[in-house]
Coordinates of C-alpha atoms in Angstrom, one line a residue:
M137 CA 98.4 111.9 92.4
R138 CA 94.4 112.9 93.1
V139 CA 92.7 112.6 96.3
W140 CA 90.0 113.3 97.2
W141 CA 89.1 115.2 100.4
Q142 CA 85.6 114.4 102.4
S143 CA 84.3 117.3 105.2
M144 CA 81.3 116.8 106.6
S145 CA 80.9 119.7 106.9
A146 CA 79.5 121.6 103.6
A147 CA 81.1 124.7 102.2
A148 CA 78.7 127.9 104.1
H149 CA 79.8 126.2 107.7
T150 CA 84.0 126.7 106.8
A151 CA 85.0 129.8 106.6
G152 CA 87.8 129.9 109.4
Y153 CA 89.0 126.2 108.8
W154 CA 88.8 125.2 105.1
P155 CA 90.7 127.8 103.5
E156 CA 93.2 126.5 106.9
L157 CA 93.0 122.8 105.9
R158 CA 93.8 123.9 102.2
K159 CA 97.2 125.1 103.0
Q160 CA 98.1 122.4 105.5
L161 CA 97.2 120.0 103.3
Q162 CA 99.2 120.9 99.9
S163 CA 102.3 122.5 102.6
V164 CA 102.8 118.4 103.3
A165 CA 101.3 116.6 100.3
E166 CA 104.4 115.7 98.5
S167 CA 104.9 117.4 94.9
G168 CA 102.6 115.3 92.0
T169 CA 99.7 115.4 95.1
E170 CA 97.0 117.3 94.7
F171 CA 94.2 117.6 97.4
D172 CA 90.4 118.7 97.0
V173 CA 88.7 118.8 99.6
H174 CA 84.8 118.4 98.9
G175 CA 81.8 118.7 101.8
T176 CA 79.4 117.3 102.8
R177 CA 75.1 118.3 100.9
V178 CA 74.3 119.7 104.1
G179 CA 76.7 119.4 107.0
V180 CA 74.7 121.0 109.5
V181 CA 73.7 119.3 112.6
D182 CA 76.4 117.3 113.6
Q183 CA 75.3 116.9 117.1
H184 CA 73.5 113.3 116.8
R185 CA 73.4 110.2 115.2
F186 CA 70.6 110.8 113.3
F187 CA 71.8 113.6 111.1
E188 CA 74.9 112.2 111.4
F189 CA 73.8 109.0 108.4
L190 CA 72.1 111.4 106.5
D191 CA 75.6 112.5 106.2
A192 CA 76.9 109.8 105.2
T193 CA 74.8 109.0 102.4
S194 CA 76.9 111.8 100.7
V195 CA 80.9 110.8 101.6
L196 CA 79.4 107.3 99.4
A197 CA 77.6 108.5 96.7
N198 CA 81.0 110.9 96.7
A199 CA 83.6 108.2 96.8
V200 CA 81.7 106.0 94.1
Q201 CA 82.2 110.2 92.3
A202 CA 85.5 110.0 93.2
Q203 CA 86.2 107.0 91.4
R204 CA 84.0 107.8 88.4
D205 CA 86.4 111.0 87.9
G206 CA 89.8 108.8 87.9
Y207 CA 90.9 110.0 91.9
D208 CA 93.9 107.5 93.2
A209 CA 92.5 107.9 97.2
F210 CA 89.5 108.9 99.2
T211 CA 90.0 110.3 102.7
V212 CA 87.2 110.5 105.4
G213 CA 88.7 113.7 107.2
N214 CA 86.4 113.0 109.6
V215 CA 87.3 111.9 113.3
L216 CA 83.6 109.3 113.9
D217 CA 85.1 107.6 110.2
P218 CA 81.3 107.6 108.7
G219 CA 81.4 105.5 105.8
L220 CA 84.5 104.4 105.5
R221 CA 83.6 100.8 105.8
E222 CA 81.1 100.6 103.2
I223 CA 83.5 103.2 100.9
R224 CA 86.0 100.2 101.1
A225 CA 83.9 97.4 100.4
M226 CA 82.0 99.6 96.6
V227 CA 85.8 101.2 95.5
D228 CA 88.5 100.0 94.3
M229 CA 91.3 102.6 96.2
P230 CA 92.8 102.9 99.2
V231 CA 90.1 104.6 101.5
L232 CA 91.3 105.8 105.1
G233 CA 90.0 107.4 108.0
L234 CA 90.8 110.3 109.8
G235 CA 89.9 108.4 113.1
E236 CA 91.3 105.1 112.7
T237 CA 94.7 106.8 111.5
S238 CA 95.4 108.7 113.9
M239 CA 95.1 106.2 116.3
H240 CA 97.2 103.2 114.5
V241 CA 99.3 105.6 114.1
A242 CA 99.6 107.3 118.2
C243 CA 100.8 103.4 119.1
M244 CA 103.8 103.6 116.8
M245 CA 104.9 106.8 118.7
G246 CA 103.6 105.9 122.1
G247 CA 102.4 103.3 124.2
S248 CA 99.4 104.8 125.1
F249 CA 97.5 107.6 123.5
S250 CA 94.0 109.8 124.7
L251 CA 91.3 111.5 122.8
I252 CA 91.0 115.1 123.5
F253 CA 87.0 116.1 121.6
V254 CA 85.8 119.2 121.4
N255 CA 82.4 118.2 120.8
K256 CA 80.5 116.2 123.6
F257 CA 77.9 114.7 121.8
F258 CA 81.3 112.5 120.1
K259 CA 82.3 110.8 123.1
H260 CA 80.3 107.3 122.5
R261 CA 81.2 107.6 118.7
I262 CA 84.7 107.7 119.3
L263 CA 84.7 104.8 121.9
E264 CA 82.7 102.8 120.1
N265 CA 85.0 102.9 117.2
V266 CA 88.1 102.4 119.7
K267 CA 86.9 99.2 120.7
R268 CA 86.3 99.0 117.0
Y269 CA 89.6 99.5 116.1
G270 CA 90.7 97.1 118.8
L271 CA 92.9 99.4 120.6
E272 CA 91.2 99.8 124.1
G273 CA 93.9 98.7 125.6
R274 CA 96.0 101.7 124.3
L275 CA 93.5 103.9 125.4
A276 CA 95.1 106.2 128.0
G277 CA 92.1 108.6 128.3
F278 CA 89.6 110.8 127.1
D279 CA 88.8 114.6 127.6
Q280 CA 86.5 118.0 126.6
I281 CA 87.2 120.7 126.0
P282 CA 84.2 123.2 128.0
F283 CA 82.7 125.5 124.8
D284 CA 80.7 125.3 121.3
P285 CA 82.0 123.5 118.5
H286 CA 81.6 126.3 116.4
A287 CA 84.6 128.6 119.1
I288 CA 87.2 126.4 116.5
D289 CA 86.2 128.4 113.6
R290 CA 86.8 132.3 115.9
A291 CA 90.0 131.2 117.3
F292 CA 91.4 131.3 113.6
L293 CA 89.6 134.9 113.1
D294 CA 89.9 136.5 116.9
S295 CA 93.1 136.4 119.4
A296 CA 91.1 136.4 122.2
E297 CA 89.5 133.1 120.7
K298 CA 92.7 131.6 120.3
E299 CA 94.0 132.0 123.2
R300 CA 90.7 131.0 124.7
C301 CA 90.8 127.7 123.3
L302 CA 94.8 126.6 123.3
G303 CA 94.3 127.0 127.2
A304 CA 91.8 124.5 127.0
F305 CA 92.8 122.2 124.9
I306 CA 96.6 121.9 126.5
A307 CA 94.7 121.6 129.9
A308 CA 92.7 119.1 129.2
A309 CA 95.8 117.4 126.9
R310 CA 97.3 117.9 130.5
R311 CA 94.3 115.5 132.3
T312 CA 95.3 112.8 130.1
I313 CA 99.0 113.4 130.3
D314 CA 98.3 112.9 133.9
A315 CA 96.6 109.7 133.6
G316 CA 99.2 108.0 132.0
S317 CA 98.5 108.9 127.8
E318 CA 101.8 109.3 125.8
V319 CA 100.7 110.8 122.9
V320 CA 97.8 113.0 123.1
I321 CA 95.6 113.1 119.9
P322 CA 92.8 116.6 118.8
A323 CA 90.1 114.2 117.9
G324 CA 88.3 117.0 114.9
G325 CA 90.0 118.0 112.3
R326 CA 88.6 121.5 112.9
L327 CA 91.4 121.3 116.3
I328 CA 93.9 119.6 114.0
S329 CA 93.6 122.8 111.8
F330 CA 93.8 125.2 114.5
L331 CA 96.6 124.1 116.9
E332 CA 98.9 123.2 113.0
W333 CA 97.6 127.0 112.8
A334 CA 98.4 128.2 116.7
G335 CA 101.7 125.8 116.7
L336 CA 101.0 123.4 119.1
K337 CA 103.4 119.9 118.6
E338 CA 104.3 118.9 122.4
I339 CA 103.1 119.6 125.8
D340 CA 105.4 118.1 128.0
G341 CA 106.8 116.2 125.9
V342 CA 104.6 114.6 124.7
P343 CA 103.5 114.7 121.0
V344 CA 100.7 116.3 119.6
L345 CA 99.5 114.6 116.5
N346 CA 98.8 116.2 113.8
G347 CA 96.3 113.6 112.3
I348 CA 95.6 116.1 109.3
T349 CA 99.3 115.2 108.6
V350 CA 100.2 111.6 108.8
L351 CA 96.4 111.6 107.2
V352 CA 98.0 112.8 104.8
K353 CA 101.2 110.8 105.1
M354 CA 100.3 107.7 105.2
I355 CA 96.9 107.9 101.9
E356 CA 100.1 109.0 100.1
M357 CA 101.9 105.5 101.1
S358 CA 98.7 103.9 100.5
V359 CA 98.7 104.3 96.9
K360 CA 102.0 104.1 96.2
L361 CA 101.5 100.4 98.1
K362 CA 99.3 99.4 95.4
H363 CA 100.7 101.1 92.3
L364 CA 104.3 98.3 94.1
T365 CA 102.5 95.3 94.9
G366 CA 98.9 95.7 92.9
V367 CA 96.8 95.2 95.8
F368 CA 96.0 97.6 99.3
V369 CA 93.2 95.8 100.2
S370 CA 91.9 92.8 100.9
R371 CA 88.4 91.6 98.7
H372 CA 88.2 88.7 101.1
G373 CA 85.2 88.4 103.8
M374 CA 85.1 92.2 105.2
Y375 CA 86.1 94.2 102.3
A376 CA 84.3 91.9 99.8
L377 CA 83.9 94.0 96.4
P378 CA 79.8 93.0 95.8
P379 CA 79.8 91.6 91.9
E380 CA 78.5 93.2 88.4
H381 CA 75.5 91.7 88.6
L382 CA 74.8 93.7 91.7
L383 CA 76.0 96.8 91.2
A384 CA 73.8 96.7 87.7
K385 CA 70.5 96.0 90.4
G386 CA 71.9 98.8 92.6
R387 CA 72.5 100.7 90.1
D388 CA 68.4 100.7 88.9
A389 CA 67.4 100.7 92.8
Y390 CA 69.1 102.8 93.9
R391 CA 70.4 105.9 92.5
S392 CA 67.7 107.8 91.7
V393 CA 65.6 107.4 95.0
Y394 CA 68.5 107.5 97.2
G395 CA 70.8 110.5 95.2
V396 CA 74.1 108.6 94.5
D397 CA 73.9 109.6 91.1
A398 CA 77.5 107.9 90.0
L399 CA 76.2 105.2 90.4

């Protein structure tokens, strides 16, 4: 089984994160499952919607390329799930996102969940997705770790920064636990990878959900379900695939203008 793992960062900006991510992916994957980590073309400014939208075009193009290259599944390894719905409606393989998968699994682990994020600009986008997924009633709280998002990269390499980041996360998580959270979701790939590396599994009996591990196991299950049943995604309604004549028209009109060479 070959799975394309899509990060929203470019390789040049992930010196501390990607090596640890690759190790974690392979440590929890089944024998015979291969995860290939890919970034976006730019992936520099992730704080604002405009640049997130531009980076999402790389994700869409990569999904088409992944299908062409024979991958069995595609994962959006970013808690905002950029391009998730659009990709499902374009490629014929299981496609899962870090945010959606983490939230739904958290609902099977406890009666409520909370989200702890680093980047303050992600707050409203994450909450929009909670509503989109129909899970407002299960969200007990959300909190932010008060430091620069790239402190996580430094924490992999600096012991003092590690302790500072870890302490800040635990304090934020406890605030949401006091508000009623039964499962804590670290809302960010870097943050998840860091907490796994630091060995944090629970706080006061409350699970700290490792979204990377959850996404690995769920995408493996999705591929197996498709093999067993012949289908995984509904093609009636939201995720209906475009007919071939529209694909042909789209290839001619969009390939060169938007740089989607895989079309």
